[in-house]
Amino acid sequence: MDVDIIKHKKNGDRIQQKEVILVTGSSGLIGFSLIQKLAKNYRIVGLDRVGPPYPPLEAECVNFDITNEESIAMAMERIRYGYGNKIAAVIHLAAFYSFKTKENDLYNEINIEGTHKFLSQLRDFDVKQFIFSSTDLLYKPINRGQKIDENSPINASWGYPRSKILTEDVIKQYNQYFKTVILRVAGVYNEYGHSIPISNQIKRIYEKEPTSHFYSGNLNHGDAYVHLEDLLSAIIKTIEKQNELKDHIIINIGEPYSPSYKELQTKIGKLIYGKQWKTYKIPKWIAKIGAWGMNITGDSFIKPWMINRAGENYELDINRAKELLDWEPKNSLLETMPFIIKNLRANPAKWYTKNKL
């Protein structure tokens, strides 16, 4: 009987000369793609919860429960046994995020306390750098034409960004053990969308939902975004420049131009139907009643608590990223939108599945 011979590596990972990097949330959109890029130059360990999806084959998958200190300790002992005590960088992407409710206990259990427990275990390792994926949504919204830099006021109005603020405070307590970098990241997207607000906005127009014609905020305001490839580049540059960066540095990562809600409506409408998509501003109290009614009869993406956030404006100053990381985005959401819509029209079922709609 013929047997296929598998060519095993002559040297195990532990004795390779490549430095070790840990990535939490390794099976997610960012973690999965990041590992594939980092694996060329580093030995990668992906940390994630038990069960599918899994990180790419370029990384060893070590399962753990970030809310359970014993589970974290066991995972880190496996890493010590397989890779030793020295870790070049830890990229902490694991987090809970949901638009279904304004507040959720998991923001505390996973994002804040989970990070605290994880950092406590990392103290026993020789870690050069800890990189945390935070959010630009923790900033106080601004008027159109202004810019948010890393010293701008903070004012989170719901659970997710509030948990990031508190997690940043936790991380600062551990700066005595290793260098820490906070990346305040804008909304991430790629050629399939993969951004919850953007994919839902496209869905409403594509399905000609009545709600696609109405908005309760300032139509000329918008959110900040960053293409997945640009974010990956920023993270990699953060690792490469770890010896040059100061302790506990905060860096904005996003596109310098934030398209307005009206611009996106117009762009999406023309790409799908070849014509202007009419959008009307309505009072918030009417929008809240409408959102309440839609959620009584079904599970609408638009929740009543979101109405107060409609029209908030975020425009990022990325000069620090340019200066310290030699980084600036190569993509823009408006220029990528034709590819997003092209993928939707080519295979709607696949697009909906990828965006979990």
GROMACS .gro file of C-alpha atoms in nm:
model
  357
    1MET     CA    1   0.000   0.000   0.000
    2ASP     CA    2   0.140   0.341  -0.097
    3VAL     CA    3   0.163   0.590   0.184
    4ASP     CA    4   0.210   0.963   0.131
    5ILE     CA    5   0.520   1.082   0.314
    6ILE     CA    6   0.482   1.405   0.509
    7LYS     CA    7   0.797   1.615   0.513
    8HIS     CA    8   0.845   1.723   0.872
    9LYS     CA    9   1.062   2.018   0.964
   10LYS     CA   10   1.405   1.915   1.088
   11ASN     CA   11   1.396   2.174   1.366
   12GLY     CA   12   1.106   2.236   1.599
   13ASP     CA   13   0.963   2.584   1.647
   14ARG     CA   14   1.118   2.616   1.989
   15ILE     CA   15   1.475   2.620   1.858
   16GLN     CA   16   1.411   2.841   1.556
   17GLN     CA   17   1.575   3.183   1.560
   18LYS     CA   18   1.252   3.370   1.489
   19GLU     CA   19   1.106   3.576   1.774
   20VAL     CA   20   0.772   3.479   1.927
   21ILE     CA   21   0.453   3.683   1.896
   22LEU     CA   22   0.119   3.613   2.068
   23VAL     CA   23  -0.208   3.721   1.908
   24THR     CA   24  -0.531   3.708   2.108
   25GLY     CA   25  -0.857   3.697   1.914
   26SER     CA   26  -0.655   3.507   1.656
   27SER     CA   27  -0.951   3.367   1.461
   28GLY     CA   28  -1.117   3.704   1.406
   29LEU     CA   29  -1.107   3.916   1.092
   30ILE     CA   30  -0.804   4.116   1.206
   31GLY     CA   31  -0.621   3.840   1.394
   32PHE     CA   32  -0.650   3.582   1.115
   33SER     CA   33  -0.510   3.813   0.848
   34LEU     CA   34  -0.244   3.955   1.080
   35ILE     CA   35  -0.105   3.611   1.162
   36GLN     CA   36  -0.067   3.527   0.793
   37LYS     CA   37   0.148   3.837   0.744
   38LEU     CA   38   0.353   3.806   1.064
   39ALA     CA   39   0.431   3.436   1.012
   40LYS     CA   40   0.690   3.523   0.748
   41ASN     CA   41   0.922   3.672   1.009
   42TYR     CA   42   0.798   3.547   1.349
   43ARG     CA   43   0.679   3.236   1.529
   44ILE     CA   44   0.312   3.298   1.603
   45VAL     CA   45   0.086   3.164   1.876
   46GLY     CA   46  -0.285   3.231   1.838
   47LEU     CA   47  -0.488   3.257   2.157
   48ASP     CA   48  -0.864   3.222   2.128
   49ARG     CA   49  -1.169   3.063   2.287
   50VAL     CA   50  -1.243   2.693   2.248
   51GLY     CA   51  -1.407   2.580   1.923
   52PRO     CA   52  -1.428   2.713   1.569
   53PRO     CA   53  -1.337   2.934   1.399
   54TYR     CA   54  -0.965   2.875   1.435
   55PRO     CA   55  -0.657   3.084   1.352
   56PRO     CA   56  -0.471   3.008   1.026
   57LEU     CA   57  -0.230   2.715   1.008
   58GLU     CA   58   0.065   2.954   1.032
   59ALA     CA   59   0.000   2.977   1.407
   60GLU     CA   60  -0.030   2.722   1.682
   61CYS     CA   61  -0.380   2.746   1.825
   62VAL     CA   62  -0.386   2.762   2.205
   63ASN     CA   63  -0.737   2.775   2.345
   64PHE     CA   64  -0.821   2.970   2.657
   65ASP     CA   65  -1.105   3.141   2.836
   66ILE     CA   66  -0.998   3.499   2.899
   67THR     CA   67  -1.251   3.532   3.181
   68ASN     CA   68  -1.094   3.240   3.372
   69GLU     CA   69  -0.754   3.293   3.535
   70GLU     CA   70  -0.679   2.921   3.561
   71SER     CA   71  -0.751   2.875   3.190
   72ILE     CA   72  -0.518   3.165   3.104
   73ALA     CA   73  -0.246   3.022   3.330
   74MET     CA   74  -0.266   2.682   3.158
   75ALA     CA   75  -0.245   2.843   2.814
   76MET     CA   76   0.058   3.048   2.913
   77GLU     CA   77   0.228   2.740   3.059
   78ARG     CA   78   0.181   2.566   2.725
   79ILE     CA   79   0.342   2.867   2.554
   80ARG     CA   80   0.634   2.865   2.798
   81TYR     CA   81   0.691   2.492   2.738
   82GLY     CA   82   0.673   2.521   2.360
   83TYR     CA   83   0.836   2.856   2.297
   84GLY     CA   84   1.025   2.966   2.605
   85ASN     CA   85   0.996   3.274   2.823
   86LYS     CA   86   1.079   3.550   2.573
   87ILE     CA   87   0.796   3.714   2.377
   88ALA     CA   88   0.869   3.988   2.125
   89ALA     CA   89   0.516   4.123   2.122
   90VAL     CA   90   0.165   4.049   2.243
   91ILE     CA   91  -0.112   4.184   2.019
   92HIS     CA   92  -0.433   4.192   2.221
   93LEU     CA   93  -0.733   4.189   1.985
   94ALA     CA   94  -0.974   3.970   2.185
   95ALA     CA   95  -1.280   4.171   2.289
   96PHE     CA   96  -1.659   4.162   2.314
   97TYR     CA   97  -1.853   4.393   2.082
   98SER     CA   98  -2.225   4.412   2.007
   99PHE     CA   99  -2.479   4.661   1.874
  100LYS     CA  100  -2.774   4.465   2.012
  101THR     CA  101  -2.769   4.635   2.353
  102LYS     CA  102  -2.623   4.958   2.485
  103GLU     CA  103  -2.474   4.781   2.789
  104ASN     CA  104  -2.369   4.421   2.847
  105ASP     CA  105  -2.197   4.242   3.137
  106LEU     CA  106  -1.952   4.088   2.891
  107TYR     CA  107  -1.790   4.428   2.836
  108ASN     CA  108  -1.666   4.405   3.192
  109GLU     CA  109  -1.603   4.028   3.204
  110ILE     CA  110  -1.409   4.002   2.877
  111ASN     CA  111  -1.275   4.344   2.785
  112ILE     CA  112  -1.181   4.482   3.127
  113GLU     CA  113  -1.143   4.199   3.379
  114GLY     CA  114  -1.031   3.951   3.112
  115THR     CA  115  -0.748   4.182   3.006
  116HIS     CA  116  -0.654   4.235   3.373
  117LYS     CA  117  -0.623   3.858   3.428
  118PHE     CA  118  -0.429   3.810   3.105
  119LEU     CA  119  -0.182   4.087   3.192
  120SER     CA  120  -0.133   3.940   3.538
  121GLN     CA  121  -0.014   3.614   3.378
  122LEU     CA  122   0.210   3.796   3.131
  123ARG     CA  123   0.413   3.947   3.415
  124ASP     CA  124   0.596   3.615   3.449
  125PHE     CA  125   0.725   3.638   3.090
  126ASP     CA  126   0.992   3.851   2.929
  127VAL     CA  127   0.760   4.056   2.707
  128LYS     CA  128   0.908   4.337   2.499
  129GLN     CA  129   0.585   4.499   2.387
  130PHE     CA  130   0.210   4.481   2.454
  131ILE     CA  131  -0.011   4.624   2.178
  132PHE     CA  132  -0.377   4.689   2.256
  133SER     CA  133  -0.648   4.744   1.995
  134SER     CA  134  -0.866   5.021   2.137
  135THR     CA  135  -1.125   5.236   1.957
  136ASP     CA  136  -1.165   5.593   1.835
  137LEU     CA  137  -1.526   5.582   1.961
  138LEU     CA  138  -1.406   5.665   2.313
  139TYR     CA  139  -1.341   6.025   2.204
  140LYS     CA  140  -1.593   6.303   2.246
  141PRO     CA  141  -1.754   6.368   1.905
  142ILE     CA  142  -1.652   6.688   1.727
  143ASN     CA  143  -1.790   6.934   1.473
  144ARG     CA  144  -1.727   6.885   1.103
  145GLY     CA  145  -1.386   7.013   1.001
  146GLN     CA  146  -1.225   6.964   1.341
  147LYS     CA  147  -0.970   6.690   1.415
  148ILE     CA  148  -0.935   6.445   1.704
  149ASP     CA  149  -0.580   6.390   1.827
  150GLU     CA  150  -0.460   6.159   2.104
  151ASN     CA  151  -0.507   6.430   2.369
  152SER     CA  152  -0.864   6.515   2.271
  153PRO     CA  153  -1.142   6.484   2.532
  154ILE     CA  154  -1.286   6.140   2.607
  155ASN     CA  155  -1.659   6.089   2.649
  156ALA     CA  156  -1.794   5.739   2.580
  157SER     CA  157  -2.173   5.716   2.563
  158TRP     CA  158  -2.221   5.336   2.559
  159GLY     CA  159  -2.075   5.010   2.685
  160TYR     CA  160  -1.819   4.920   2.420
  161PRO     CA  161  -1.608   5.239   2.410
  162ARG     CA  162  -1.651   5.280   2.786
  163SER     CA  163  -1.499   4.934   2.837
  164LYS     CA  164  -1.204   5.032   2.617
  165ILE     CA  165  -1.137   5.341   2.831
  166LEU     CA  166  -1.132   5.131   3.147
  167THR     CA  167  -0.918   4.863   2.980
  168GLU     CA  168  -0.665   5.128   2.877
  169ASP     CA  169  -0.646   5.229   3.246
  170VAL     CA  170  -0.580   4.866   3.342
  171ILE     CA  171  -0.303   4.834   3.083
  172LYS     CA  172  -0.131   5.145   3.212
  173GLN     CA  173  -0.090   4.975   3.551
  174TYR     CA  174   0.129   4.708   3.387
  175ASN     CA  175   0.358   4.943   3.199
  176GLN     CA  176   0.631   4.878   3.458
  177TYR     CA  177   0.657   4.520   3.330
  178PHE     CA  178   0.668   4.581   2.952
  179LYS     CA  179   0.627   4.857   2.695
  180THR     CA  180   0.263   4.920   2.611
  181VAL     CA  181   0.114   5.073   2.296
  182ILE     CA  182  -0.251   5.175   2.262
  183LEU     CA  183  -0.380   5.187   1.905
  184ARG     CA  184  -0.710   5.376   1.891
  185VAL     CA  185  -0.852   5.222   1.577
  186ALA     CA  186  -1.130   5.355   1.354
  187GLY     CA  187  -1.402   5.129   1.211
  188VAL     CA  188  -1.242   4.847   1.012
  189TYR     CA  189  -1.365   4.740   0.667
  190ASN     CA  190  -1.243   4.555   0.357
  191GLU     CA  191  -1.364   4.477   0.003
  192TYR     CA  192  -1.653   4.267   0.136
  193GLY     CA  193  -1.762   4.531   0.386
  194HIS     CA  194  -1.706   4.348   0.713
  195SER     CA  195  -1.806   4.663   0.900
  196ILE     CA  196  -2.134   4.624   1.086
  197PRO     CA  197  -2.259   4.983   1.033
  198ILE     CA  198  -2.146   4.997   0.670
  199SER     CA  199  -2.282   4.654   0.570
  200ASN     CA  200  -2.619   4.734   0.732
  201GLN     CA  201  -2.634   5.071   0.556
  202ILE     CA  202  -2.568   4.896   0.224
  203LYS     CA  203  -2.825   4.626   0.305
  204ARG     CA  204  -3.098   4.884   0.373
  205ILE     CA  205  -3.041   5.049   0.035
  206TYR     CA  206  -2.995   4.722  -0.156
  207GLU     CA  207  -3.325   4.588  -0.019
  208LYS     CA  208  -3.495   4.928  -0.065
  209GLU     CA  209  -3.605   4.936   0.297
  210PRO     CA  210  -3.812   5.247   0.383
  211THR     CA  211  -3.567   5.324   0.667
  212SER     CA  212  -3.289   5.369   0.409
  213HIS     CA  213  -3.440   5.706   0.317
  214PHE     CA  214  -3.441   5.852   0.668
  215TYR     CA  215  -3.176   5.961   0.917
  216SER     CA  216  -3.213   6.137   1.251
  217GLY     CA  217  -2.866   6.288   1.271
  218ASN     CA  218  -2.671   6.552   1.085
  219LEU     CA  219  -2.637   6.416   0.731
  220ASN     CA  220  -2.305   6.596   0.688
  221HIS     CA  221  -2.141   6.420   0.983
  222GLY     CA  222  -1.965   6.083   0.967
  223ASP     CA  223  -1.749   5.821   1.136
  224ALA     CA  224  -1.381   5.745   1.085
  225TYR     CA  225  -1.279   5.421   0.909
  226VAL     CA  226  -0.966   5.227   0.818
  227HIS     CA  227  -0.912   4.950   0.562
  228LEU     CA  228  -0.808   4.615   0.708
  229GLU     CA  229  -0.482   4.611   0.508
  230ASP     CA  230  -0.389   4.955   0.640
  231LEU     CA  231  -0.457   4.848   0.998
  232LEU     CA  232  -0.240   4.538   0.955
  233SER     CA  233   0.038   4.759   0.822
  234ALA     CA  234   0.008   4.988   1.126
  235ILE     CA  235   0.031   4.696   1.369
  236ILE     CA  236   0.334   4.549   1.192
  237LYS     CA  237   0.508   4.888   1.191
  238THR     CA  238   0.434   4.920   1.564
  239ILE     CA  239   0.618   4.593   1.623
  240GLU     CA  240   0.908   4.686   1.396
  241LYS     CA  241   0.958   5.020   1.573
  242GLN     CA  242   0.916   4.890   1.929
  243ASN     CA  243   1.266   4.997   2.033
  244GLU     CA  244   1.201   5.356   1.918
  245LEU     CA  245   0.861   5.407   2.079
  246LYS     CA  246   0.817   5.562   2.422
  247ASP     CA  247   0.651   5.373   2.705
  248HIS     CA  248   0.270   5.368   2.700
  249ILE     CA  249   0.222   5.560   2.377
  250ILE     CA  250  -0.126   5.620   2.232
  251ILE     CA  251  -0.166   5.639   1.851
  252ASN     CA  252  -0.472   5.708   1.635
  253ILE     CA  253  -0.512   5.468   1.343
  254GLY     CA  254  -0.763   5.569   1.077
  255GLU     CA  255  -0.820   5.754   0.753
  256PRO     CA  256  -0.774   6.133   0.771
  257TYR     CA  257  -1.100   6.194   0.582
  258SER     CA  258  -1.433   6.076   0.725
  259PRO     CA  259  -1.707   6.049   0.462
  260SER     CA  260  -2.040   6.190   0.574
  261TYR     CA  261  -2.354   5.978   0.602
  262LYS     CA  262  -2.495   6.167   0.302
  263GLU     CA  263  -2.184   6.096   0.094
  264LEU     CA  264  -2.209   5.724   0.169
  265GLN     CA  265  -2.582   5.718   0.091
  266THR     CA  266  -2.518   5.887  -0.242
  267LYS     CA  267  -2.225   5.661  -0.331
  268ILE     CA  268  -2.406   5.339  -0.240
  269GLY     CA  269  -2.725   5.440  -0.420
  270LYS     CA  270  -2.545   5.530  -0.742
  271LEU     CA  271  -2.333   5.213  -0.738
  272ILE     CA  272  -2.636   4.986  -0.689
  273TYR     CA  273  -2.909   5.166  -0.882
  274GLY     CA  274  -2.724   5.426  -1.087
  275LYS     CA  275  -2.913   5.717  -0.936
  276GLN     CA  276  -2.924   5.953  -0.639
  277TRP     CA  277  -3.055   5.793  -0.321
  278LYS     CA  278  -3.288   6.038  -0.151
  279THR     CA  279  -3.229   6.073   0.223
  280TYR     CA  280  -3.437   6.289   0.455
  281LYS     CA  281  -3.359   6.407   0.805
  282ILE     CA  282  -3.626   6.328   1.065
  283PRO     CA  283  -3.659   6.427   1.434
  284LYS     CA  284  -3.496   6.193   1.683
  285TRP     CA  285  -3.820   6.132   1.872
  286ILE     CA  286  -3.985   5.998   1.556
  287ALA     CA  287  -3.680   5.781   1.483
  288LYS     CA  288  -3.690   5.638   1.837
  289ILE     CA  289  -4.057   5.545   1.802
  290GLY     CA  290  -3.983   5.384   1.467
  291ALA     CA  291  -3.686   5.189   1.605
  292TRP     CA  292  -3.892   5.075   1.903
  293GLY     CA  293  -4.170   4.955   1.671
  294MET     CA  294  -3.929   4.766   1.441
  295ASN     CA  295  -3.780   4.582   1.737
  296ILE     CA  296  -4.123   4.489   1.874
  297THR     CA  297  -4.208   4.313   1.548
  298GLY     CA  298  -3.856   4.182   1.474
  299ASP     CA  299  -3.485   4.213   1.546
  300SER     CA  300  -3.388   4.530   1.362
  301PHE     CA  301  -3.026   4.644   1.349
  302ILE     CA  302  -3.139   4.995   1.443
  303LYS     CA  303  -3.205   5.007   1.819
  304PRO     CA  304  -3.371   5.296   2.004
  305TRP     CA  305  -3.050   5.368   2.201
  306MET     CA  306  -2.859   5.425   1.875
  307ILE     CA  307  -3.072   5.725   1.782
  308ASN     CA  308  -2.894   5.951   2.031
  309ARG     CA  309  -2.563   5.862   1.861
  310ALA     CA  310  -2.687   5.931   1.510
  311GLY     CA  311  -2.495   6.219   1.357
  312GLU     CA  312  -2.195   6.204   1.590
  313ASN     CA  313  -1.885   6.313   1.401
  314TYR     CA  314  -1.533   6.166   1.420
  315GLU     CA  315  -1.238   6.293   1.216
  316LEU     CA  316  -0.894   6.171   1.318
  317ASP     CA  317  -0.561   6.351   1.334
  318ILE     CA  318  -0.308   6.083   1.237
  319ASN     CA  319   0.008   6.296   1.252
  320ARG     CA  320   0.145   6.091   1.542
  321ALA     CA  321   0.112   5.771   1.339
  322LYS     CA  322   0.293   5.938   1.049
  323GLU     CA  323   0.571   6.063   1.275
  324LEU     CA  324   0.627   5.761   1.500
  325LEU     CA  325   0.531   5.472   1.272
  326ASP     CA  326   0.594   5.623   0.929
  327TRP     CA  327   0.238   5.511   0.857
  328GLU     CA  328  -0.058   5.652   0.671
  329PRO     CA  329  -0.344   5.470   0.499
  330LYS     CA  330  -0.323   5.377   0.132
  331ASN     CA  331  -0.697   5.314   0.097
  332SER     CA  332  -1.017   5.505   0.156
  333LEU     CA  333  -1.373   5.390   0.218
  334LEU     CA  334  -1.519   5.591  -0.069
  335GLU     CA  335  -1.265   5.449  -0.314
  336THR     CA  336  -1.321   5.095  -0.185
  337MET     CA  337  -1.701   5.116  -0.197
  338PRO     CA  338  -1.721   5.015  -0.568
  339PHE     CA  339  -1.541   4.688  -0.485
  340ILE     CA  340  -1.773   4.624  -0.188
  341ILE     CA  341  -2.080   4.673  -0.406
  342LYS     CA  342  -1.926   4.469  -0.689
  343ASN     CA  343  -1.884   4.174  -0.451
  344LEU     CA  344  -2.241   4.217  -0.327
  345ARG     CA  345  -2.387   4.214  -0.679
  346ALA     CA  346  -2.167   3.925  -0.794
  347ASN     CA  347  -2.281   3.693  -0.516
  348PRO     CA  348  -2.537   3.838  -0.272
  349ALA     CA  349  -2.564   3.517  -0.067
  350LYS     CA  350  -2.189   3.503  -0.011
  351TRP     CA  351  -2.177   3.874   0.075
  352TYR     CA  352  -2.461   3.842   0.324
  353THR     CA  353  -2.293   3.540   0.484
  354LYS     CA  354  -1.958   3.715   0.516
  355ASN     CA  355  -2.128   4.013   0.679
  356LYS     CA  356  -2.345   3.789   0.902
  357LEU     CA  357  -2.665   3.949   0.780
   0.00000   0.00000   0.00000
